[in-house]
Coordinates of N, CA and C in Angstrom, one line a residue:
M951 N 20.3 -26.8 153.1 CA 21.2 -27.1 154.1 C 21.5 -28.6 154.3
Y952 N 22.7 -28.5 154.5 CA 23.2 -30.2 154.9 C 23.1 -30.2 156.3
P953 N 22.7 -31.0 157.2 CA 22.7 -31.2 158.8 C 24.3 -31.3 158.7
V954 N 24.7 -30.6 159.8 CA 25.7 -30.5 160.8 C 26.2 -31.6 161.4
R955 N 26.8 -32.6 161.1 CA 26.8 -33.6 162.0 C 28.4 -34.3 162.2
R956 N 28.6 -34.9 162.9 CA 29.5 -35.7 163.1 C 29.7 -37.3 162.3
Q957 N 30.0 -37.2 161.4 CA 30.2 -38.8 160.5 C 31.7 -39.1 160.5
I958 N 31.4 -40.3 160.9 CA 32.9 -41.2 160.8 C 33.2 -41.6 159.3
N959 N 34.0 -41.4 158.7 CA 34.6 -42.0 157.3 C 35.8 -42.5 157.4
R960 N 35.9 -43.4 156.2 CA 37.8 -43.6 156.3 C 38.4 -42.7 156.0
H961 N 38.1 -42.0 154.8 CA 38.4 -40.8 154.7 C 38.9 -39.9 155.7
A962 N 38.3 -39.3 156.4 CA 38.1 -38.6 157.5 C 39.2 -39.1 158.6
S963 N 39.4 -40.4 158.8 CA 39.9 -41.3 159.7 C 41.3 -41.3 159.2
R964 N 41.5 -41.4 158.1 CA 42.7 -41.6 157.5 C 43.3 -40.1 157.8
L965 N 42.9 -38.9 157.6 CA 43.3 -37.6 157.6 C 43.7 -37.3 159.0
R966 N 43.2 -37.7 160.0 CA 43.3 -37.2 161.2 C 44.5 -38.3 161.4
R967 N 44.8 -39.8 161.2 CA 46.0 -40.3 161.7 C 47.2 -39.7 160.7
E968 N 47.0 -39.2 159.4 CA 48.2 -38.6 158.6 C 48.3 -36.9 158.6
R969 N 47.7 -36.1 159.9 CA 48.0 -35.1 159.5 C 49.2 -34.4 159.6
T970 N 49.3 -33.2 159.0 CA 50.6 -32.5 158.4 C 51.1 -32.1 159.6
D971 N 52.4 -31.4 159.5 CA 53.1 -30.8 160.8 C 52.1 -29.6 161.3
A972 N 52.1 -29.0 159.7 CA 51.1 -27.4 160.2 C 50.1 -27.8 161.0
E973 N 49.1 -28.6 161.1 CA 47.6 -29.6 161.0 C 48.0 -29.8 162.5
N974 N 49.2 -30.5 162.7 CA 49.4 -30.9 164.1 C 49.7 -29.6 164.7
A975 N 50.3 -28.8 164.7 CA 50.8 -27.7 165.6 C 48.9 -27.1 165.8
F976 N 48.6 -26.6 164.8 CA 47.2 -26.2 165.1 C 46.4 -26.8 166.1
W977 N 46.3 -27.9 165.8 CA 45.3 -29.0 166.4 C 45.9 -28.7 168.2
Q978 N 47.1 -29.1 168.5 CA 47.8 -28.6 170.0 C 47.7 -27.6 170.6
A979 N 47.2 -26.4 169.5 CA 46.9 -24.9 170.0 C 45.5 -24.8 170.2
A980 N 44.5 -25.7 169.8 CA 42.9 -25.4 169.9 C 42.2 -26.5 170.4
R981 N 43.0 -28.0 170.7 CA 42.0 -28.9 171.3 C 42.1 -28.5 172.5
N982 N 40.8 -28.9 173.3 CA 40.7 -29.4 174.5 C 40.4 -27.8 175.2
R983 N 39.6 -27.1 174.0 CA 38.9 -25.6 174.1 C 40.3 -24.8 175.0
Q984 N 41.0 -24.9 174.4 CA 42.3 -24.1 174.7 C 42.1 -22.4 174.0
I985 N 41.4 -22.2 173.1 CA 41.5 -21.1 172.4 C 40.2 -20.5 172.8
D986 N 40.0 -19.9 174.0 CA 39.1 -19.1 174.7 C 37.7 -19.7 174.9
G987 N 38.3 -21.3 175.2 CA 36.8 -21.6 175.7 C 36.3 -22.7 174.4
F988 N 36.5 -22.4 173.2 CA 35.8 -23.1 172.0 C 36.2 -24.1 171.7
K989 N 35.4 -24.8 171.3 CA 35.5 -26.9 171.1 C 36.0 -26.4 169.5
F990 N 37.1 -27.1 169.1 CA 37.3 -27.5 167.6 C 37.3 -28.7 167.7
R991 N 36.7 -29.5 166.2 CA 36.7 -30.1 165.6 C 37.6 -30.5 164.8
F992 N 38.3 -31.3 164.3 CA 39.5 -32.0 163.5 C 39.1 -32.6 162.5
Q993 N 39.2 -32.5 161.2 CA 38.4 -33.4 159.9 C 37.1 -33.6 160.2
H994 N 36.4 -32.6 160.5 CA 34.8 -32.5 160.6 C 34.2 -32.5 159.1
S995 N 33.0 -33.7 158.9 CA 32.2 -33.6 157.8 C 31.2 -32.4 158.2
I996 N 31.1 -32.0 156.9 CA 29.8 -31.1 156.4 C 29.8 -30.7 155.3
G997 N 28.2 -31.5 155.1 CA 28.1 -32.0 154.0 C 29.2 -33.0 153.0
P998 N 29.4 -32.8 151.8 CA 30.3 -33.4 151.0 C 31.9 -32.9 151.3
Y999 N 32.1 -32.2 152.3 CA 33.3 -31.7 152.8 C 34.2 -32.3 153.9
L1000 N 35.0 -32.1 154.2 CA 35.8 -32.5 155.5 C 36.2 -31.1 156.0
A1001 N 36.1 -30.4 157.0 CA 36.8 -29.0 157.2 C 37.8 -29.8 157.9
D1002 N 39.1 -29.1 157.8 CA 40.2 -29.6 158.7 C 40.1 -29.1 160.5
F1003 N 39.6 -28.3 160.5 CA 39.0 -27.6 161.8 C 37.8 -27.1 161.6
A1004 N 36.7 -27.3 162.7 CA 35.1 -26.6 162.8 C 35.2 -26.6 164.3
C1005 N 34.8 -25.2 164.0 CA 33.9 -24.7 165.8 C 32.7 -24.6 165.1
L1006 N 31.8 -25.2 165.8 CA 30.3 -25.5 165.5 C 29.9 -24.8 166.3
E1007 N 30.2 -24.3 167.2 CA 29.2 -23.1 168.3 C 29.5 -21.8 167.4
A1008 N 30.8 -21.6 167.2 CA 31.1 -20.3 166.4 C 30.6 -20.0 164.9
M1009 N 30.2 -21.4 164.6 CA 30.0 -21.7 163.3 C 31.6 -21.3 162.2
L1010 N 32.7 -21.4 162.7 CA 34.1 -20.8 162.1 C 34.7 -22.2 161.8
I1011 N 35.2 -22.3 160.6 CA 36.3 -23.3 159.9 C 37.4 -22.3 159.9
V1012 N 38.5 -23.0 160.0 CA 39.8 -23.0 159.8 C 40.6 -24.0 159.1
E1013 N 40.9 -23.8 158.0 CA 41.7 -24.5 156.9 C 43.0 -24.4 156.4
I1014 N 43.8 -25.3 156.8 CA 45.2 -25.2 156.7 C 45.8 -25.8 155.4
D1015 N 46.0 -25.1 154.8 CA 46.4 -25.4 153.1 C 47.9 -25.6 152.7
G1016 N 48.3 -26.6 152.1 CA 49.6 -27.0 151.7 C 49.6 -26.7 149.9
G1017 N 50.9 -27.0 149.3 CA 51.0 -26.7 147.8 C 50.0 -27.9 146.9
Q1018 N 49.5 -28.2 147.4 CA 48.1 -29.3 146.6 C 47.2 -28.8 146.4
H1019 N 46.8 -27.5 147.3 CA 45.2 -26.8 146.9 C 45.5 -25.9 145.8
D1020 N 43.8 -25.8 145.1 CA 43.7 -25.5 144.0 C 43.2 -24.4 144.2
A1021 N 43.0 -23.2 143.7 CA 42.4 -22.0 144.3 C 40.9 -22.2 143.6
V1022 N 40.8 -22.9 142.5 CA 39.4 -22.9 141.8 C 38.5 -23.9 142.7
V1023 N 39.0 -25.0 142.7 CA 38.7 -26.0 143.9 C 37.9 -25.5 145.3
D1024 N 38.9 -24.7 146.0 CA 38.8 -24.1 147.4 C 37.9 -23.2 146.9
A1025 N 37.8 -22.7 146.3 CA 36.7 -21.4 145.9 C 35.3 -22.1 146.2
V1026 N 35.0 -22.9 145.5 CA 33.8 -23.6 145.3 C 33.5 -24.2 146.7
R1027 N 34.7 -24.7 147.5 CA 34.2 -25.6 148.7 C 34.1 -24.2 149.3
T1028 N 34.9 -23.6 149.6 CA 34.4 -22.2 150.3 C 33.2 -21.7 150.3
A1029 N 32.7 -21.4 149.0 CA 31.4 -21.2 148.8 C 30.4 -22.0 149.5
F1030 N 30.3 -22.9 149.2 CA 29.6 -24.1 150.0 C 29.4 -24.3 151.2
L1031 N 30.8 -23.8 152.2 CA 30.7 -23.6 153.4 C 30.2 -22.5 153.9
E1032 N 30.4 -21.4 153.1 CA 29.7 -20.4 153.6 C 28.2 -20.2 153.6
G1033 N 27.9 -21.0 152.7 CA 26.3 -21.0 152.4 C 25.7 -21.7 153.3
Q1034 N 26.4 -22.5 154.2 CA 25.9 -23.4 154.9 C 25.7 -22.5 156.3
G1035 N 26.6 -21.5 156.3 CA 26.3 -20.5 157.4 C 27.7 -20.0 158.1
F1036 N 29.0 -21.0 157.7 CA 30.2 -20.8 158.4 C 31.2 -19.8 157.7
R1037 N 32.0 -19.1 158.7 CA 33.3 -18.2 158.2 C 33.9 -19.1 157.8
V1038 N 34.7 -18.7 157.3 CA 35.9 -19.9 156.7 C 37.7 -18.9 156.5
L1039 N 38.1 -19.7 157.6 CA 39.6 -18.6 157.4 C 40.5 -19.7 157.0
R1040 N 41.4 -19.1 156.0 CA 43.0 -20.0 155.5 C 44.0 -19.3 155.7
F1041 N 44.7 -20.5 156.0 CA 46.2 -20.3 156.4 C 47.0 -21.1 155.5
W1042 N 48.1 -20.8 155.1 CA 49.1 -21.9 154.4 C 49.8 -22.3 155.5
N1043 N 50.0 -23.9 155.0 CA 51.0 -24.5 156.0 C 52.4 -23.5 156.7
N1044 N 53.1 -22.8 155.8 CA 53.9 -22.1 156.6 C 53.7 -21.2 157.1
E1045 N 52.6 -20.4 157.2 CA 52.1 -19.5 158.3 C 51.9 -20.2 159.4
V1046 N 51.5 -21.4 159.5 CA 50.8 -22.1 160.9 C 52.4 -22.4 161.5
L1047 N 53.3 -22.6 160.7 CA 54.5 -23.5 161.4 C 55.6 -22.0 161.5
S1048 N 55.5 -21.1 161.0 CA 56.5 -19.9 161.3 C 55.6 -19.4 162.4
N1049 N 54.3 -19.0 162.2 CA 53.6 -18.2 162.8 C 52.6 -18.6 163.5
L1050 N 52.7 -19.3 164.5 CA 51.5 -19.9 165.3 C 50.6 -19.0 165.9
D1051 N 51.4 -18.4 166.6 CA 50.7 -17.5 167.6 C 50.0 -16.7 167.0
G1052 N 50.8 -16.0 165.7 CA 50.0 -14.9 165.0 C 48.7 -15.4 164.5
V1053 N 48.6 -16.7 163.9 CA 47.5 -17.5 162.9 C 46.3 -17.6 164.5
V1054 N 46.6 -17.9 165.8 CA 45.6 -18.4 166.8 C 45.3 -16.7 167.0
V1055 N 46.0 -15.7 167.1 CA 45.4 -14.1 166.9 C 44.3 -14.1 166.6
V1056 N 44.5 -14.3 165.0 CA 43.3 -14.0 164.2 C 42.2 -15.0 163.9
V1057 N 42.3 -16.1 164.8 CA 41.2 -16.9 164.9 C 40.8 -16.8 166.2
R1058 N 41.4 -16.2 167.1 CA 40.4 -15.5 168.5 C 39.8 -14.3 167.9
A1059 N 40.4 -13.6 167.1 CA 39.3 -12.2 166.4 C 38.2 -12.6 166.0
A1060 N 38.2 -13.8 164.9 CA 37.2 -14.2 164.4 C 36.3 -14.6 165.5
L1061 N 36.6 -15.7 166.6 CA 35.8 -16.0 167.5 C 35.2 -15.1 168.2
A1062 N 35.7 -14.0 168.6 CA 35.1 -12.9 169.3 C 33.9 -12.3 168.6
G1063 N 34.4 -12.5 167.2 CA 32.9 -11.6 166.7 C 31.9 -12.6 166.1
H1064 N 31.8 -13.7 166.4 CA 30.6 -14.6 166.1 C 29.7 -14.2 167.0

């Protein structure tokens, strides 16, 4: 099992600076413990991967996917993260942008079950 720790790397720093509109919308809703007091980290390193949003306390990852995502690659990534004990929620960019409140409801339900 890979240790879960905050690592600073150039790729994560670039992704934080160049976040998508959907990532920014979710981050504005989740940052500063706005979702039921749970802390989320943005572009957090877990093993060889960067999780879009990670709540370490609840072992929950929220991934926000755009059109560039590959189902096979995402399945391998999700299997790895689940193998580390995380639950992974995936949302499309357009879901976040058109129904942020609904996305937050799903995340709240997952957090309640941690």
